[in-house]
Coordinates of C-alpha atoms in Angstrom, one line a residue:
Chain A
X1 CA -20.7 64.4 52.8
X2 CA -17.2 63.7 52.2
X3 CA -17.0 60.5 49.7
X4 CA -15.4 61.9 46.6
X5 CA -14.1 59.4 45.0
X6 CA -16.9 56.2 45.0
X7 CA -15.8 52.6 45.6
X8 CA -18.2 49.9 45.1
X9 CA -18.0 47.0 47.4
X10 CA -16.7 44.3 44.3
X11 CA -13.5 46.5 43.9
X12 CA -12.6 47.0 47.3
X13 CA -13.3 43.6 47.7
X14 CA -11.0 42.6 44.8
X15 CA -8.1 45.2 46.0
X16 CA -8.6 43.8 49.2
X17 CA -8.2 40.4 48.2
X18 CA -5.3 40.6 45.8
X19 CA -3.4 43.5 48.2
X20 CA -4.2 42.5 52.2
X21 CA -4.3 39.5 54.8
X22 CA -7.5 40.9 56.1
X23 CA -9.8 38.7 55.5
X24 CA -12.9 39.2 53.2
X25 CA -14.4 42.2 52.9
X26 CA -18.5 41.9 53.6
X27 CA -19.4 45.2 54.0
X28 CA -18.1 48.6 52.9
X29 CA -19.7 52.2 54.4
X30 CA -18.9 56.1 53.4
X31 CA -18.3 58.5 56.3
X32 CA -20.1 61.7 56.1
X33 CA -17.7 63.5 58.2
X34 CA -14.1 64.6 56.7
X35 CA -12.4 67.1 54.8
X36 CA -10.0 66.5 52.7
X37 CA -10.6 62.9 52.3
X38 CA -12.7 59.5 51.0
X39 CA -13.4 57.2 53.7
X40 CA -15.5 54.1 54.3
X41 CA -15.4 51.9 57.4
X42 CA -14.6 49.0 55.1
X43 CA -15.4 45.8 57.7
X44 CA -13.9 42.2 56.8
X45 CA -14.9 39.0 58.7
X46 CA -11.7 39.6 60.6
X47 CA -13.3 43.5 62.2
X48 CA -13.9 46.6 60.7
X49 CA -11.2 49.0 59.5
X50 CA -11.1 52.5 57.4
X51 CA -10.3 52.8 54.5
X52 CA -9.0 56.7 53.0
X53 CA -8.4 57.3 49.4
X54 CA -6.4 60.8 49.4
X55 CA -7.9 63.2 47.0
X56 CA -5.5 66.2 47.7
X57 CA -2.5 64.5 49.1
X58 CA 0.0 63.5 47.4
X59 CA 1.6 60.2 47.5
X60 CA 5.1 61.6 48.0
X61 CA 3.5 63.7 51.1
X62 CA 1.6 60.3 52.3
X63 CA 4.6 58.4 54.1
X64 CA 5.3 61.4 57.1
X65 CA 2.2 60.9 58.1
X66 CA 1.6 56.9 57.5
X67 CA 5.0 56.3 58.9
X68 CA 4.2 58.7 62.2
X69 CA 0.6 56.2 63.1
X70 CA 2.9 53.6 62.6
X71 CA 5.5 54.7 65.3
X72 CA 2.9 55.7 67.6
X73 CA 1.0 52.6 67.5
X74 CA 3.8 50.7 67.9
X75 CA 4.2 52.5 70.9
X76 CA 1.2 51.7 72.3
X77 CA 0.2 55.4 71.7
X78 CA -3.7 54.8 70.2
X79 CA -3.9 56.8 67.1
X80 CA -4.8 54.6 63.3
X81 CA -2.3 51.9 62.7
X82 CA -1.8 51.7 59.1
X83 CA -2.2 48.8 57.3
X84 CA 0.5 46.9 54.9
X85 CA -0.4 45.4 52.0
X86 CA 1.4 42.4 50.2
X87 CA 4.4 44.5 49.1
X88 CA 5.0 45.3 52.3
X89 CA 3.3 49.5 51.6
X90 CA 1.3 51.1 53.8
X91 CA 0.1 52.4 50.1
X92 CA -1.4 51.7 47.2
X93 CA -3.7 52.9 44.3
X94 CA -7.8 52.4 44.2
X95 CA -9.8 53.9 41.6
X96 CA -6.5 56.4 40.1
X97 CA -6.1 57.6 43.8
X98 CA -3.2 56.7 46.8
X99 CA -5.4 54.7 49.3
X100 CA -4.5 53.1 52.4
X101 CA -6.3 50.5 55.2
X102 CA -5.8 51.9 58.9
X103 CA -6.9 50.2 61.8
X104 CA -11.0 51.5 63.0
X105 CA -10.8 53.6 66.4
X106 CA -13.2 52.5 69.0
X107 CA -15.5 55.0 71.0
X108 CA -17.1 58.3 69.9
X109 CA -16.4 62.0 70.8
X110 CA -17.3 64.2 73.9
X111 CA -18.3 67.1 73.2
X112 CA -19.4 68.4 76.2
X113 CA -15.9 66.3 77.6
X114 CA -15.6 66.1 81.4
X115 CA -12.4 67.7 83.6
X116 CA -11.6 63.4 83.6
X117 CA -11.7 63.4 80.0
X118 CA -10.0 66.5 79.5
X119 CA -6.8 65.5 81.8
X120 CA -6.9 62.0 79.9
X121 CA -6.6 64.2 76.8
X122 CA -3.2 65.6 79.1
X123 CA -2.2 62.4 79.2
X124 CA -2.1 60.8 76.1
X125 CA -0.7 63.8 74.4
X126 CA 2.2 63.1 76.5
X127 CA 3.1 60.3 75.7
X128 CA 2.7 60.7 71.9
X129 CA 5.2 64.0 72.6
X130 CA 7.6 61.1 73.9
X131 CA 6.6 58.5 71.7
X132 CA 7.7 60.8 68.9
X133 CA 10.9 61.9 70.2
X134 CA 12.4 58.7 68.3
X135 CA 10.4 59.0 65.6
X136 CA 13.2 59.8 62.1
X137 CA 10.4 61.9 60.3
X138 CA 10.4 65.6 59.9
X139 CA 8.2 67.6 58.1
X140 CA 7.6 71.7 58.6
X141 CA 4.2 73.2 60.0
X142 CA 2.4 73.7 56.5
X143 CA -0.7 75.9 58.6
X144 CA 2.4 77.5 59.9
X145 CA 3.6 81.0 59.5
X146 CA 4.4 81.4 55.9
X147 CA 1.1 79.6 55.2
X148 CA -1.6 82.0 57.7
X149 CA 0.4 85.5 56.0
X150 CA -0.4 83.9 52.5
X151 CA -3.8 83.1 52.9
X152 CA -4.7 85.9 55.1
X153 CA -3.5 88.2 52.4
X154 CA -6.4 86.4 50.2
X155 CA -9.0 87.2 53.1
X156 CA -8.2 91.0 53.9
X157 CA -11.0 92.0 51.1
X158 CA -13.4 90.2 52.8
X159 CA -12.8 91.2 56.4
X160 CA -14.1 94.5 58.0
X161 CA -11.7 97.0 58.8
X162 CA -11.4 96.0 62.2
X163 CA -12.0 91.8 61.6
X164 CA -8.3 92.6 59.1
X165 CA -7.2 95.0 61.6
X166 CA -7.1 92.1 64.4
X167 CA -5.7 90.2 61.8
X168 CA -2.7 91.7 60.8
X169 CA -1.4 93.1 64.1
X170 CA -1.7 89.3 65.6
X171 CA 0.1 87.9 62.1
X172 CA 2.9 90.5 63.1
X173 CA 3.7 89.7 66.9
X174 CA 3.6 86.3 65.7
X175 CA 6.3 87.0 63.6
X176 CA 8.4 88.6 65.8
X177 CA 8.4 85.5 68.0
X178 CA 11.3 83.4 67.5
X179 CA 11.2 79.6 69.5
X180 CA 14.5 78.0 68.7
X181 CA 14.6 77.4 72.6
X182 CA 10.9 75.6 72.4
X183 CA 11.1 71.4 72.7
X184 CA 10.0 70.2 69.0
X185 CA 8.6 67.5 68.1
X186 CA 6.0 65.6 65.4
X187 CA 2.7 67.2 66.7
X188 CA -0.6 66.3 66.1
X189 CA -1.5 70.2 65.3
X190 CA -5.4 69.5 65.2
X191 CA -6.6 67.9 68.7
X192 CA -9.8 69.0 69.0
X193 CA -12.7 67.1 70.5
X194 CA -14.4 65.9 67.4
X195 CA -10.3 64.2 66.5
X196 CA -10.5 61.7 70.1
X197 CA -12.7 59.2 70.7
X198 CA -13.2 58.1 73.9
X199 CA -13.9 53.9 74.3
X200 CA -16.2 54.1 77.9
X201 CA -13.4 56.5 79.9
X202 CA -10.2 55.3 78.3
X203 CA -8.8 57.6 75.2
X204 CA -10.0 55.3 72.3
X205 CA -7.5 56.9 70.0
X206 CA -6.7 59.8 68.3
X207 CA -7.7 59.9 64.7
X208 CA -7.4 62.3 62.0
X209 CA -3.5 62.9 61.9
X210 CA -3.4 64.6 58.3
X211 CA -2.6 68.5 59.8
X212 CA 0.3 66.5 61.9
X213 CA 3.9 68.1 61.9
X214 CA 6.9 68.5 63.1
X215 CA 6.5 72.0 65.6
X216 CA 6.2 73.0 69.4
X217 CA 4.6 70.5 72.1
X218 CA 3.7 73.2 73.9
X219 CA 2.0 74.7 70.5
X220 CA 0.1 71.3 70.5
X221 CA -1.0 71.8 73.7
X222 CA -2.3 75.2 72.9
X223 CA -4.7 74.1 70.3
X224 CA -5.5 71.4 72.8
X225 CA -6.7 74.3 75.0
X226 CA -8.0 76.4 72.7
X227 CA -11.5 74.0 71.9
X228 CA -10.8 71.4 75.2
X229 CA -10.4 74.2 77.8
X230 CA -13.1 76.9 76.3
X231 CA -16.2 78.2 77.5
X232 CA -18.7 79.4 75.4
X233 CA -17.8 82.6 75.5
X234 CA -14.5 82.0 74.1
X235 CA -12.6 82.4 77.6
X236 CA -11.1 79.8 78.7
X237 CA -11.9 77.5 81.7
X238 CA -9.5 77.5 84.6
X239 CA -10.6 74.0 85.7
X240 CA -10.7 72.2 83.0
X241 CA -7.1 74.3 82.1
X242 CA -5.9 72.9 85.1
X243 CA -7.3 69.0 84.3
X244 CA -5.6 69.5 80.5
X245 CA -2.0 70.9 81.5
X246 CA -1.8 68.5 85.0
X247 CA -2.8 65.6 82.8
X248 CA 0.1 66.7 80.5
X249 CA 2.7 67.2 83.5
X250 CA 1.8 64.1 84.6
X251 CA 3.7 62.3 81.9
X252 CA 6.0 65.4 80.9
X253 CA 7.3 68.8 83.1
X254 CA 6.4 71.6 81.2
X255 CA 10.6 73.4 80.9
X256 CA 10.0 76.4 82.5
X257 CA 10.7 77.9 78.3
X258 CA 7.5 76.3 77.5
X259 CA 5.7 78.0 80.4
X260 CA 7.0 80.8 79.3
X261 CA 5.7 81.0 75.7
X262 CA 2.4 79.9 76.7
X263 CA 0.1 82.7 76.1
X264 CA 1.7 83.1 72.8
X265 CA 1.6 80.1 71.9
X266 CA -2.2 80.3 72.6
X267 CA -2.9 82.9 70.1
X268 CA -0.7 81.4 67.9
X269 CA -3.1 78.7 67.8
X270 CA -6.5 80.3 67.8
X271 CA -4.9 82.4 65.0
X272 CA -3.7 80.0 63.3
X273 CA -7.5 78.1 63.4
X274 CA -9.1 81.7 62.8
X275 CA -7.4 81.7 59.5
X276 CA -8.4 78.6 58.0
X277 CA -12.0 79.2 58.9
X278 CA -12.1 82.2 57.3
X279 CA -10.7 80.7 54.5
X280 CA -13.1 78.0 54.4
X281 CA -16.2 80.3 54.6
X282 CA -14.6 83.1 52.2
X283 CA -12.7 80.6 49.8
X284 CA -14.2 76.9 49.3
X285 CA -12.7 75.0 47.3
X286 CA -14.5 74.0 43.8
X287 CA -16.5 71.2 44.6
X288 CA -16.2 70.1 47.6
X289 CA -18.7 70.2 50.2
X290 CA -16.3 71.9 53.3
X291 CA -18.1 71.6 56.6
X292 CA -17.5 74.7 57.2
X293 CA -17.3 75.8 60.6
X294 CA -17.9 79.2 62.0
X295 CA -15.0 81.8 62.5
X296 CA -16.2 83.9 65.0
X297 CA -15.5 81.6 68.3
X298 CA -12.0 81.3 67.2
X299 CA -11.6 85.7 66.7
X300 CA -12.7 85.4 69.7
X301 CA -11.3 83.1 71.7
X302 CA -8.0 85.1 70.4
X303 CA -9.5 88.8 71.3
X304 CA -9.4 86.8 74.6
X305 CA -6.3 86.2 74.9
X306 CA -4.8 89.5 73.5
X307 CA -7.1 91.2 76.1
X308 CA -6.5 88.6 78.9
X309 CA -2.4 87.8 79.2
X310 CA -2.6 84.1 80.0
X311 CA -0.3 83.4 82.8
X312 CA 0.9 79.7 82.6
X313 CA -1.3 78.4 85.8
X314 CA 1.0 76.7 88.6
Chain B
X1 CA 3.8 27.4 87.3
X2 CA 5.6 29.6 84.8
X3 CA 6.5 32.8 86.9
X4 CA 10.4 32.2 87.1
X5 CA 11.6 35.4 87.9
X6 CA 9.6 37.7 90.4
X7 CA 8.8 41.3 89.8
X8 CA 7.0 43.7 92.1
X9 CA 3.6 46.0 91.3
X10 CA 6.3 48.9 92.0
X11 CA 9.2 47.6 89.7
X12 CA 7.2 46.6 87.6
X13 CA 5.2 50.8 87.0
X14 CA 8.7 52.6 87.6
X15 CA 10.1 50.8 84.8
X16 CA 6.4 51.2 82.5
X17 CA 7.0 55.0 83.8
X18 CA 10.6 55.1 83.1
X19 CA 9.9 53.2 79.2
X20 CA 6.7 53.3 77.4
X21 CA 4.3 55.5 76.7
X22 CA 1.2 53.1 77.6
X23 CA -0.2 55.1 80.6
X24 CA 0.2 54.0 84.8
X25 CA 0.4 50.5 86.0
X26 CA -2.0 49.7 87.7
X27 CA -1.7 45.6 88.3
X28 CA 0.0 43.0 87.7
X29 CA -0.7 39.1 87.7
X30 CA 1.3 36.4 86.5
X31 CA 0.4 34.2 83.9
X32 CA 0.6 30.0 85.0
X33 CA 1.1 28.8 81.4
X34 CA 4.4 29.2 79.4
X35 CA 6.8 27.0 79.5
X36 CA 9.7 28.9 78.6
X37 CA 9.2 32.3 79.7
X38 CA 7.4 34.2 83.1
X39 CA 4.3 36.6 81.6
X40 CA 2.7 38.5 83.4
X41 CA -0.5 40.7 82.8
X42 CA 0.0 44.2 83.2
X43 CA -3.3 46.4 82.9
X44 CA -2.2 50.1 83.1
X45 CA -4.8 52.5 83.1
X46 CA -4.7 52.4 78.9
X47 CA -5.1 48.7 79.0
X48 CA -3.9 45.7 79.8
X49 CA -0.8 43.8 78.4
X50 CA 1.6 41.5 78.0
X51 CA 4.6 41.5 80.5
X52 CA 7.3 38.8 79.3
X53 CA 10.9 37.8 80.9
X54 CA 12.7 35.8 78.3
X55 CA 14.7 32.6 80.7
X56 CA 16.5 31.6 77.7
X57 CA 16.3 33.1 74.6
X58 CA 18.8 36.2 74.4
X59 CA 18.7 39.3 73.4
X60 CA 19.9 38.3 70.1
X61 CA 17.9 35.8 69.7
X62 CA 15.1 37.7 70.6
X63 CA 14.9 40.3 67.3
X64 CA 13.8 37.4 64.9
X65 CA 10.6 36.3 67.2
X66 CA 9.8 40.0 68.2
X67 CA 10.6 42.0 64.8
X68 CA 8.0 38.8 63.0
X69 CA 5.5 39.7 65.1
X70 CA 5.6 43.4 64.7
X71 CA 5.4 43.0 60.9
X72 CA 2.8 40.5 60.7
X73 CA 0.6 42.9 63.4
X74 CA 1.2 45.6 60.6
X75 CA -0.2 43.1 57.8
X76 CA -3.3 43.4 60.2
X77 CA -2.5 39.5 61.0
X78 CA -3.7 39.3 64.8
X79 CA -1.4 38.1 66.4
X80 CA 0.3 40.3 69.6
X81 CA 2.1 43.7 68.6
X82 CA 5.4 44.2 70.5
X83 CA 5.4 48.1 71.9
X84 CA 8.3 49.8 71.5
X85 CA 10.3 52.0 74.4
X86 CA 11.0 55.3 74.2
X87 CA 14.0 53.8 72.8
X88 CA 12.8 53.1 70.0
X89 CA 13.2 49.1 70.9
X90 CA 11.1 46.1 71.7
X91 CA 13.7 45.0 74.0
X92 CA 14.3 46.5 77.3
X93 CA 15.9 44.7 80.5
X94 CA 13.7 44.1 83.9
X95 CA 15.3 42.4 86.9
X96 CA 18.3 41.4 84.8
X97 CA 16.7 39.7 82.2
X98 CA 15.9 41.0 78.8
X99 CA 11.9 41.4 79.0
X100 CA 9.9 42.4 76.0
X101 CA 5.6 44.4 76.6
X102 CA 3.3 42.5 73.8
X103 CA -0.3 43.7 72.9
X104 CA -3.0 41.3 74.4
X105 CA -5.2 39.2 72.4
X106 CA -8.7 38.8 73.5
X107 CA -10.9 35.3 73.2
X108 CA -9.6 32.0 74.8
X109 CA -8.6 29.2 73.1
X110 CA -10.8 26.4 71.8
X111 CA -10.2 22.8 73.0
X112 CA -13.5 20.8 70.7
X113 CA -13.4 23.4 67.6
X114 CA -16.3 23.4 65.7
X115 CA -15.6 22.9 61.7
X116 CA -15.8 26.6 61.3
X117 CA -13.4 27.4 63.6
X118 CA -11.1 24.9 61.9
X119 CA -11.7 26.3 58.6
X120 CA -10.6 30.1 60.0
X121 CA -7.8 29.2 61.6
X122 CA -6.8 27.9 57.7
X123 CA -7.9 30.5 56.3
X124 CA -5.7 32.8 58.5
X125 CA -2.2 30.7 58.2
X126 CA -2.7 31.0 54.8
X127 CA -3.2 35.3 56.0
X128 CA 0.1 34.7 57.9
X129 CA 2.4 33.1 55.0
X130 CA 1.2 35.9 52.7
X131 CA 2.4 38.5 55.0
X132 CA 5.5 36.7 55.9
X133 CA 6.1 36.9 52.4
X134 CA 7.7 40.4 52.9
X135 CA 9.0 39.9 56.2
X136 CA 13.8 40.3 56.0
X137 CA 14.5 37.9 58.8
X138 CA 15.9 34.7 58.2
X139 CA 15.4 31.7 61.2
X140 CA 16.8 28.2 59.9
X141 CA 14.2 25.6 62.1
X142 CA 15.8 25.3 65.8
X143 CA 13.5 22.3 66.2
X144 CA 13.9 20.3 62.6
X145 CA 16.6 17.5 61.5
X146 CA 19.8 18.5 63.5
X147 CA 17.6 19.3 66.7
X148 CA 15.3 16.1 66.5
X149 CA 18.3 14.1 65.3
X150 CA 20.2 15.4 68.5
X151 CA 17.8 14.6 70.8
X152 CA 16.6 11.3 69.6
X153 CA 20.3 9.8 70.7
X154 CA 19.6 11.2 74.1
X155 CA 16.4 9.8 74.4
X156 CA 16.8 5.8 72.8
X157 CA 17.7 4.2 76.4
X158 CA 14.9 5.0 78.2
X159 CA 12.4 3.8 75.1
X160 CA 12.1 0.5 74.9
X161 CA 12.7 -1.6 71.3
X162 CA 9.9 -1.0 69.4
X163 CA 9.6 2.9 69.8
X164 CA 13.2 3.3 69.7
X165 CA 13.1 2.0 66.1
X166 CA 9.9 3.5 65.2
X167 CA 11.9 6.9 66.3
X168 CA 15.1 5.8 64.3
X169 CA 13.6 4.6 60.5
X170 CA 11.4 7.8 61.0
X171 CA 14.4 10.5 61.7
X172 CA 16.4 8.3 58.8
X173 CA 13.7 8.3 56.2
X174 CA 12.8 12.2 56.7
X175 CA 16.5 12.3 56.4
X176 CA 15.7 10.7 53.1
X177 CA 13.5 13.9 51.9
X178 CA 15.0 16.9 50.0
X179 CA 12.9 19.7 50.1
X180 CA 14.3 22.5 48.5
X181 CA 11.3 23.2 46.2
X182 CA 8.7 23.9 48.4
X183 CA 7.5 27.1 49.1
X184 CA 9.3 29.1 52.7
X185 CA 9.0 31.3 55.1
X186 CA 8.1 32.3 58.5
X187 CA 6.3 29.7 59.7
X188 CA 4.2 30.1 63.5
X189 CA 5.4 25.7 63.1
X190 CA 3.4 25.5 66.5
X191 CA -0.1 26.1 65.9
X192 CA -1.6 23.2 68.4
X193 CA -5.2 25.0 69.8
X194 CA -3.7 26.2 72.7
X195 CA -2.3 28.7 70.7
X196 CA -5.4 30.3 68.6
X197 CA -7.1 32.3 70.6
X198 CA -10.9 33.1 69.3
X199 CA -13.1 36.5 70.2
X200 CA -16.4 35.2 69.1
X201 CA -16.6 33.9 66.0
X202 CA -13.5 35.9 65.0
X203 CA -10.0 34.3 65.4
X204 CA -8.8 36.6 67.7
X205 CA -4.8 36.3 67.3
X206 CA -1.4 33.7 67.3
X207 CA -0.3 33.4 70.4
X208 CA 3.5 32.3 71.4
X209 CA 5.2 32.6 68.2
X210 CA 8.4 31.8 70.1
X211 CA 9.8 28.5 68.4
X212 CA 8.5 31.1 64.5
X213 CA 11.3 29.6 62.1
X214 CA 11.8 30.0 58.6
X215 CA 10.9 26.6 57.0
X216 CA 8.0 25.3 54.5
X217 CA 4.8 26.8 54.6
X218 CA 3.0 23.1 54.1
X219 CA 4.9 21.9 57.0
X220 CA 3.3 24.4 59.3
X221 CA -0.6 23.5 58.3
X222 CA 0.7 19.8 58.8
X223 CA 1.5 20.6 62.2
X224 CA -1.6 22.3 62.7
X225 CA -3.4 19.4 60.9
X226 CA -1.7 17.7 63.3
X227 CA -3.9 18.9 66.1
X228 CA -6.7 20.5 65.2
X229 CA -8.1 17.7 62.7
X230 CA -6.8 14.7 65.0
X231 CA -9.6 12.1 66.6
X232 CA -9.1 11.0 70.0
X233 CA -7.3 7.4 68.3
X234 CA -4.7 9.7 66.3
X235 CA -6.5 8.9 62.9
X236 CA -7.1 12.0 60.8
X237 CA -10.7 13.6 60.9
X238 CA -11.4 14.4 57.5
X239 CA -14.6 16.6 57.5
X240 CA -12.0 18.8 60.2
X241 CA -8.8 17.8 57.7
X242 CA -11.0 19.4 54.3
X243 CA -12.2 22.3 56.5
X244 CA -8.3 23.2 57.6
X245 CA -7.3 23.0 53.6
X246 CA -10.3 24.4 52.8
X247 CA -10.2 27.4 54.5
X248 CA -6.0 27.9 53.1
X249 CA -6.8 27.3 50.0
X250 CA -9.5 29.8 50.4
X251 CA -6.5 32.7 50.4
X252 CA -3.7 30.3 49.0
X253 CA -3.6 27.8 46.8
X254 CA -1.5 25.0 47.2
X255 CA 0.9 24.0 45.2
X256 CA 1.0 20.5 43.4
X257 CA 4.9 19.6 44.8
X258 CA 2.7 20.7 48.4
X259 CA 0.3 18.6 47.9
X260 CA 3.0 15.3 46.7
X261 CA 5.2 16.4 50.3
X262 CA 1.7 16.4 52.6
X263 CA 2.3 12.8 54.0
X264 CA 6.2 13.2 54.5
X265 CA 5.2 16.5 56.6
X266 CA 2.6 15.6 58.4
X267 CA 5.1 12.8 59.5
X268 CA 7.8 15.1 60.3
X269 CA 4.9 17.3 62.3
X270 CA 4.2 14.6 64.3
X271 CA 7.8 13.1 64.2
X272 CA 8.9 17.0 65.8
X273 CA 6.8 17.1 68.7
X274 CA 6.8 13.7 69.6
X275 CA 10.8 14.0 70.6
X276 CA 9.4 17.1 72.2
X277 CA 7.4 14.7 74.1
X278 CA 9.7 12.4 75.0
X279 CA 12.5 14.9 75.8
X280 CA 10.7 17.1 78.1
X281 CA 9.2 13.8 79.6
X282 CA 12.0 11.8 80.1
X283 CA 15.0 14.5 80.7
X284 CA 12.9 17.6 82.5
X285 CA 15.4 21.1 82.5
X286 CA 16.8 20.9 86.0
X287 CA 14.7 24.0 88.0
X288 CA 11.8 24.3 85.7
X289 CA 8.4 23.3 86.0
X290 CA 7.2 22.2 82.6
X291 CA 4.2 21.1 81.3
X292 CA 4.7 18.0 80.5
X293 CA 2.2 16.8 77.4
X294 CA 2.0 13.0 76.6
X295 CA 3.9 11.8 74.6
X296 CA 1.9 8.7 73.0
X297 CA -0.7 10.7 70.9
X298 CA 1.6 12.2 69.1
X299 CA 3.6 8.1 68.4
X300 CA 0.1 6.8 67.5
X301 CA -0.3 9.5 65.3
X302 CA 3.1 9.0 63.7
X303 CA 3.0 5.1 63.2
X304 CA -1.1 5.8 61.7
X305 CA 0.3 8.6 59.3
X306 CA 3.1 5.9 58.3
X307 CA 0.9 2.5 58.0
X308 CA -2.2 4.6 55.9
X309 CA -0.5 6.8 53.4
X310 CA -2.4 10.4 53.5
X311 CA -2.9 11.8 50.3
X312 CA -3.3 15.2 50.0
X313 CA -7.4 15.0 49.8
X314 CA -9.0 17.4 46.2

């Protein structure tokens, strides 16, 4: 589970009463998912919110994420809205950790999404990219090339020769790629199925923006495709992909340069998550119960993308 | 009805598609209430919003209201949230009028509120005042002393001698009052029953903040009491008043100076709305179908407050 820092109902009540305008706290429920932070559902007599204590991100790193969420919310993009405290700040301090309260997104994830749902995710992702254009914050992708190159160096020792070779050659391949001409902006960078909540037939919201960064829009689409449009054997489902890209393009058309780099972006997305899953498996952080995902599906996706050039479908 | 400027579904669709990140417009429904602006419910495939075309307020006056709504929303106070367009602005231009889209508040007004509902309104009003403390905008009360003095000069001719005398003596009484020591900040200034929506047992939100201004908090409470806690004969209901003030004080305690000026504030609130209703009745603006309210209840409230000193109840 993922409640690393304990908070009592009394502590939360006093803190909210002193610092916020969201009513009286009536209940506090630990959230068992999530890897990086401590999360609670916080029920007040005005509604349900999410209380997050940041375990590793520091108060100086957090403004990018919270300001981005506030920016996107103010544009009507359904992401958790950070709530300001009486000092007009998103971040406070609770039990020694930076802490924030955000709105609670309605709905539940769809583990077996329909084509309609995949299309909606594509539309909403394009809206998120367009709304993010006017966001002034900037954060380099902390899980980009420099990161995966460094992380891989710690992983090779755990891999057999074939996997080590695959990792090494893909990292070398991606290092050759120069992407200056691709449109960039704030991206979610982790839009897997568990980070989208559906509320009836709508996207209730995109959650967990704590991997968000400034990077290529089409890379964000590729990461999304690698989860939403992948069959069990690691091969892209052409129909689902058409739904995702069609939904996206109905809001924002892809540029020729984005179509051109599509196969590289798919491989980069698969690489980034293969590396992080290998890392979490072989080098779990002490004292933390991470929900380690099996790295093999991501390896399989990467292999398929390498074996079959993924031309952008027209 | 109050759709002064026509907007077609096609015009709204194109405008939203070009300027916003809130999905595709599927329906547009004129809202028949409201006096000052043209309002529509705007349904997109992402949800329902409210589209407002400002008929008299100009683009230079509107930022106070829209920024205040955004500020309060960001603090979790349930008021309509203005949606930013792709230029990162709350205000756009539609069919020649300044136009904004705000979130749609759930719920419906309560014309015969229970004591519990009155208490909730008091709590929420105190939260609104506290959250507004950190708002940087400032707008003098455009319906304050200068306004009612000037408006009254146009009204006297329509009144019989007793009413004219009542109006004249109350304006003179209020002019004597110096209120520098009373806590001030952004106030709603028009929190009548039709401007609070209840959603199940909660306050869904405060709406219509277009009379908001910087003025005394306790004056806002008095305006609210004059509608929520008044019996049909214009006399304050002691139980309802206890609910309102108790709810408010559970979030923010009244200062001695606020209790001291309470009877003056009640009279000022009654005067302000008596004058505006007399004005709307006798001097309706040409070409507008205002929903003229009967001024007599407000006169009756004012008379009662003058006849019976309204000591702040302990």
